[in-house]
Structures are given as C-alpha cells and as structure tokens.
PDB file of C-alpha atoms in Angstrom:
ATOM      1  CA  MET A1189      30.710  92.292  60.622  1.00 70.00           C
ATOM      2  CA  LYS A1190      32.676  90.556  57.612  1.00 79.00           C
ATOM      3  CA  LEU A1191      32.048  88.247  55.075  1.00 79.00           C
ATOM      4  CA  PRO A1192      34.662  85.465  56.449  1.00 79.00           C
ATOM      5  CA  ASP A1193      32.823  86.086  59.916  1.00 78.00           C
ATOM      6  CA  ILE A1194      29.791  84.776  58.407  1.00 81.00           C
ATOM      7  CA  TYR A1195      30.884  81.763  56.231  1.00 80.00           C
ATOM      8  CA  THR A1196      33.387  80.641  58.868  1.00 86.00           C
ATOM      9  CA  ASP A1197      30.781  80.690  61.809  1.00 89.00           C
ATOM     10  CA  TRP A1198      29.390  76.819  61.996  1.00 92.00           C
ATOM     11  CA  LYS A1199      25.834  77.620  63.080  1.00 93.00           C
ATOM     12  CA  ILE A1200      25.117  80.063  60.154  1.00 93.00           C
ATOM     13  CA  VAL A1201      26.760  77.049  57.721  1.00 94.00           C
ATOM     14  CA  ILE A1202      24.692  74.223  59.329  1.00 96.00           C
ATOM     15  CA  GLY A1203      21.628  76.136  59.136  1.00 96.00           C
ATOM     16  CA  LEU A1204      21.740  77.761  55.690  1.00 96.00           C
ATOM     17  CA  GLY A1205      22.419  73.866  54.821  1.00 97.00           C
ATOM     18  CA  LEU A1206      19.535  72.865  56.897  1.00 97.00           C
ATOM     19  CA  ILE A1207      17.331  75.627  55.204  1.00 98.00           C
ATOM     20  CA  MET A1208      18.108  74.183  51.444  1.00 98.00           C
ATOM     21  CA  LEU A1209      17.882  70.397  52.006  1.00 98.00           C
ATOM     22  CA  GLY A1210      14.413  70.728  54.245  1.00 97.00           C
ATOM     23  CA  ALA A1211      13.193  73.200  51.285  1.00 97.00           C
ATOM     24  CA  ALA A1212      14.063  70.587  48.491  1.00 97.00           C
ATOM     25  CA  ASN A1213      12.071  67.846  51.012  1.00 97.00           C
ATOM     26  CA  TRP A1214       9.233  70.026  51.229  1.00 97.00           C
ATOM     27  CA  ILE A1215       9.059  70.670  47.457  1.00 97.00           C
ATOM     28  CA  ILE A1216       9.268  67.221  46.725  1.00 97.00           C
ATOM     29  CA  GLY A1217       6.997  66.181  49.252  1.00 95.00           C
ATOM     30  CA  VAL A1218       4.379  68.007  48.331  1.00 96.00           C
ATOM     31  CA  GLU A1219       4.440  67.372  44.739  1.00 96.00           C
ATOM     32  CA  ARG A1220       4.800  63.691  44.980  1.00 94.00           C
ATOM     33  CA  THR A1221       2.024  63.593  48.097  1.00 94.00           C
ATOM     34  CA  GLN A1222      -0.312  65.623  45.611  1.00 93.00           C
ATOM     35  CA  ILE A1223       0.589  62.959  42.567  1.00 92.00           C
ATOM     36  CA  TYR A1224      -0.312  59.888  44.489  1.00 89.00           C
ATOM     37  CA  SER A1225      -3.326  61.650  46.165  1.00 90.00           C
ATOM     38  CA  ARG A1226      -4.862  61.827  42.834  1.00 90.00           C
ATOM     39  CA  LEU A1227      -4.158  58.144  41.993  1.00 86.00           C
ATOM     40  CA  ILE A1228      -5.268  56.943  45.044  1.00 85.00           C
ATOM     41  CA  VAL A1229      -8.844  59.161  44.591  1.00 86.00           C
ATOM     42  CA  ALA A1230      -8.756  58.121  40.902  1.00 84.00           C
ATOM     43  CA  HIS A1231      -8.588  54.451  41.844  1.00 79.00           C
ATOM     44  CA  GLN A1232     -11.412  54.514  44.556  1.00 79.00           C
ATOM     45  CA  GLN A1233     -13.704  56.246  42.150  1.00 76.00           C
ATOM     46  CA  HIS A1234     -12.916  53.466  39.463  1.00 69.00           C
ATOM     47  CA  SER A1235     -12.853  50.680  42.103  1.00 65.00           C
ATOM     48  CA  ALA A1236     -16.167  51.631  43.971  1.00 58.00           C
ATOM     49  CA  ALA A1237     -18.038  50.268  41.135  1.00 52.00           C
ATOM     50  CA  ALA A1238     -15.942  46.764  41.806  1.00 55.00           C
ATOM     51  CA  ALA A1239     -16.011  46.890  45.586  1.00 52.00           C
ATOM     52  CA  THR A1240     -18.769  43.921  45.542  1.00 50.00           C
ATOM     53  CA  ASP A1241     -16.516  41.934  43.407  1.00 51.00           C
ATOM     54  CA  TYR A1242     -15.042  39.185  45.970  1.00 53.00           C
ATOM     55  CA  ARG A1243     -16.170  35.958  46.449  1.00 50.00           C
ATOM     56  CA  SER A1244     -16.917  34.757  50.068  1.00 55.00           C
ATOM     57  CA  PHE A1245     -15.711  31.725  51.643  1.00 54.00           C
ATOM     58  CA  ASP A1246     -19.028  30.112  50.939  1.00 54.00           C
ATOM     59  CA  GLU A1247     -18.790  30.310  47.605  1.00 57.00           C
ATOM     60  CA  LEU A1248     -14.943  28.775  47.575  1.00 54.00           C
ATOM     61  CA  ASP A1249     -14.675  25.530  46.635  1.00 56.00           C
ATOM     62  CA  GLU A1250     -12.297  22.935  46.789  1.00 59.00           C
ATOM     63  CA  SER A1251     -10.808  23.155  42.867  1.00 58.00           C
ATOM     64  CA  ALA A1252     -10.718  27.074  44.079  1.00 55.00           C
ATOM     65  CA  GLY A1253      -7.213  26.303  45.860  1.00 57.00           C
ATOM     66  CA  ASP A1254      -5.439  28.270  48.229  1.00 56.00           C
ATOM     67  CA  ASP A1255      -4.500  30.758  45.702  1.00 57.00           C
ATOM     68  CA  ALA A1256      -7.889  32.317  46.217  1.00 55.00           C
ATOM     69  CA  VAL A1257      -8.096  32.451  49.597  1.00 55.00           C
ATOM     70  CA  LEU A1258      -4.381  33.403  50.525  1.00 53.00           C
ATOM     71  CA  GLU A1259      -4.478  36.382  47.840  1.00 60.00           C
ATOM     72  CA  PRO A1260      -7.109  38.953  48.540  1.00 58.00           C
ATOM     73  CA  LEU A1261      -5.865  42.246  47.139  1.00 64.00           C
ATOM     74  CA  THR A1262      -6.261  42.081  42.936  1.00 75.00           C
ATOM     75  CA  VAL A1263      -3.521  43.899  41.015  1.00 75.00           C
ATOM     76  CA  GLU A1264      -5.327  47.276  41.454  1.00 76.00           C
ATOM     77  CA  GLN A1265      -5.628  47.115  44.859  1.00 77.00           C
ATOM     78  CA  ARG A1266      -2.039  46.295  45.148  1.00 79.00           C
ATOM     79  CA  GLN A1267      -0.901  49.383  43.091  1.00 80.00           C
ATOM     80  CA  ALA A1268      -3.476  51.564  44.973  1.00 81.00           C
ATOM     81  CA  SER A1269      -1.637  49.910  48.404  1.00 84.00           C
ATOM     82  CA  TYR A1270       1.685  50.384  46.983  1.00 87.00           C
ATOM     83  CA  ALA A1271       0.605  54.376  46.143  1.00 86.00           C
ATOM     84  CA  THR A1272      -0.762  54.905  49.560  1.00 89.00           C
ATOM     85  CA  ALA A1273       2.693  53.685  51.168  1.00 91.00           C
ATOM     86  CA  ARG A1274       4.072  56.240  48.549  1.00 92.00           C
ATOM     87  CA  MET A1275       1.941  58.600  49.456  1.00 92.00           C
ATOM     88  CA  ASP A1276       3.052  58.375  53.150  1.00 93.00           C
ATOM     89  CA  PHE A1277       6.194  58.580  52.680  1.00 95.00           C
ATOM     90  CA  TYR A1278       6.358  61.500  50.669  1.00 95.00           C
ATOM     91  CA  HIS A1279       4.081  63.276  53.427  1.00 95.00           C
ATOM     92  CA  ALA A1280       6.408  62.062  55.826  1.00 96.00           C
ATOM     93  CA  ALA A1281       9.539  63.737  53.953  1.00 96.00           C
ATOM     94  CA  PHE A1282       7.225  66.813  53.100  1.00 96.00           C
ATOM     95  CA  LEU A1283       6.549  66.959  57.111  1.00 97.00           C
ATOM     96  CA  ALA A1284      10.446  66.578  58.125  1.00 97.00           C
ATOM     97  CA  GLY A1285      11.224  69.279  54.917  1.00 97.00           C
ATOM     98  CA  ARG A1286       9.318  71.688  57.063  1.00 97.00           C
ATOM     99  CA  ALA A1287      10.692  70.648  60.616  1.00 98.00           C
ATOM    100  CA  MET A1288      14.456  70.578  58.927  1.00 98.00           C
ATOM    101  CA  VAL A1289      13.822  74.684  57.294  1.00 98.00           C
ATOM    102  CA  LEU A1290      12.289  75.440  60.768  1.00 98.00           C
ATOM    103  CA  PHE A1291      15.107  74.085  62.581  1.00 98.00           C
ATOM    104  CA  GLY A1292      17.504  75.760  59.777  1.00 97.00           C
ATOM    105  CA  LEU A1293      16.184  79.163  60.528  1.00 98.00           C
ATOM    106  CA  LEU A1294      16.533  78.922  64.259  1.00 98.00           C
ATOM    107  CA  VAL A1295      20.061  77.943  64.237  1.00 97.00           C
ATOM    108  CA  THR A1296      21.277  80.405  61.284  1.00 96.00           C
ATOM    109  CA  LEU A1297      19.423  83.040  63.502  1.00 97.00           C
ATOM    110  CA  LEU A1298      21.390  82.319  66.768  1.00 96.00           C
ATOM    111  CA  GLY A1299      24.648  82.489  64.332  1.00 94.00           C
ATOM    112  CA  PHE A1300      23.917  85.548  63.093  1.00 93.00           C
ATOM    113  CA  ILE A1301      23.148  86.301  66.766  1.00 94.00           C
ATOM    114  CA  SER A1302      26.506  85.380  67.965  1.00 92.00           C
ATOM    115  CA  VAL A1303      28.577  86.855  64.920  1.00 90.00           C
ATOM    116  CA  ILE A1304      26.872  89.917  65.747  1.00 91.00           C
ATOM    117  CA  GLN A1305      27.997  89.371  69.366  1.00 91.00           C
ATOM    118  CA  ASN A1306      31.275  88.988  68.616  1.00 88.00           C
ATOM    119  CA  ASP A1307      31.711  91.950  66.229  1.00 87.00           C
ATOM    120  CA  ALA A1308      29.777  94.044  69.101  1.00 88.00           C
ATOM    121  CA  ARG A1309      32.891  92.747  71.238  1.00 88.00           C
ATOM    122  CA  ARG A1310      35.716  93.443  68.721  1.00 85.00           C
ATOM    123  CA  ALA A1311      34.547  96.881  68.251  1.00 84.00           C
ATOM    124  CA  PHE A1312      33.986  97.217  72.200  1.00 85.00           C
ATOM    125  CA  ARG A1313      37.717  96.316  72.748  1.00 84.00           C
ATOM    126  CA  GLY A1314      38.780  98.388  70.018  1.00 77.00           C
ATOM    127  CA  LEU A1315      37.377 101.511  71.188  1.00 75.00           C
ATOM    128  CA  SER A1316      38.484 100.604  74.949  1.00 70.00           C
ATOM    129  CA  GLY A1317      42.183 100.103  74.356  1.00 62.00           C
ATOM    130  CA  ALA A1318      42.751 103.163  72.458  1.00 58.00           C
ATOM    131  CA  PRO A1319      44.576 105.500  73.517  1.00 60.00           C
ATOM    132  CA  ARG A1320      42.812 108.807  74.123  1.00 59.00           C
ATOM    133  CA  THR A1321      43.832 111.841  71.904  1.00 62.00           C
ATOM    134  CA  PRO A1322      43.477 115.434  74.102  1.00 62.00           C
ATOM    135  CA  GLN A1323      41.341 117.634  72.271  1.00 59.00           C
TER     136      GLN A1323
END
C-alpha cells in the first residue's frame, strides 16, 4: 500500500473531510451551547423575582391600548427567547457534528479496508503471475 493509493480513494478522502467538518461542528456546538445556557440560567435567576411583574386582563384599561395585550414579552424575555433559540441551534450543530464524525470514521474505515484488499489482490496477482525459478 502506497500513499497515492490512500489519497486517491474517494472513501478515505470523503471520510476524512467528514471527520474534520464534524469535529469543527462538534467543538463550536459545545462551546456555544455552554455560553448560551449560562446566559439563560443567569436570566432565569434575574427574572425569578420579576416573574410576578405582569398585568392581568382585568387590570388593563381602555387607555392601555392594544400594545399592552399584544406584546407580552419584555426586552429581557425577548433576549432570553433569542438565547434559547441560539442554544437550540448550536445544540443541533453539536449533535450533527457528532454524527458526522462517526459517519466519517465509518467511511474512512471502509475506504482503508478497500485499499488493503486491493493491495492484497495486487500482491497476490504479482506472486501467481511471476515465473518460478527452479532451485
């Protein structure tokens, strides 16, 4: 088995590409998921006291307008909602990265097996086709 046998096999090249891309997704997904989960936890601790800070429909009067009813999220709640969405996105990237690494390892393994099989066939053909010299 020679180096050109390895880098010309499409399974090995695609498998290594999947491993690299998946590892990058895995690392970035883990880091960003942790960052946004910390933001969400910090917001939940901050807004625990303000959770009862709302107005019921009975307290709304005609002068409050439709904005008070139609806009239930405060700025902090909206930022927490965005942070939750970002955390979910990066968690999906983390899981996709893991799957890509595992699939890349499988494809690379199959590529190496096929290269080894081809090399063994080539060596066997070379031995069987060579003329025997008497000793």
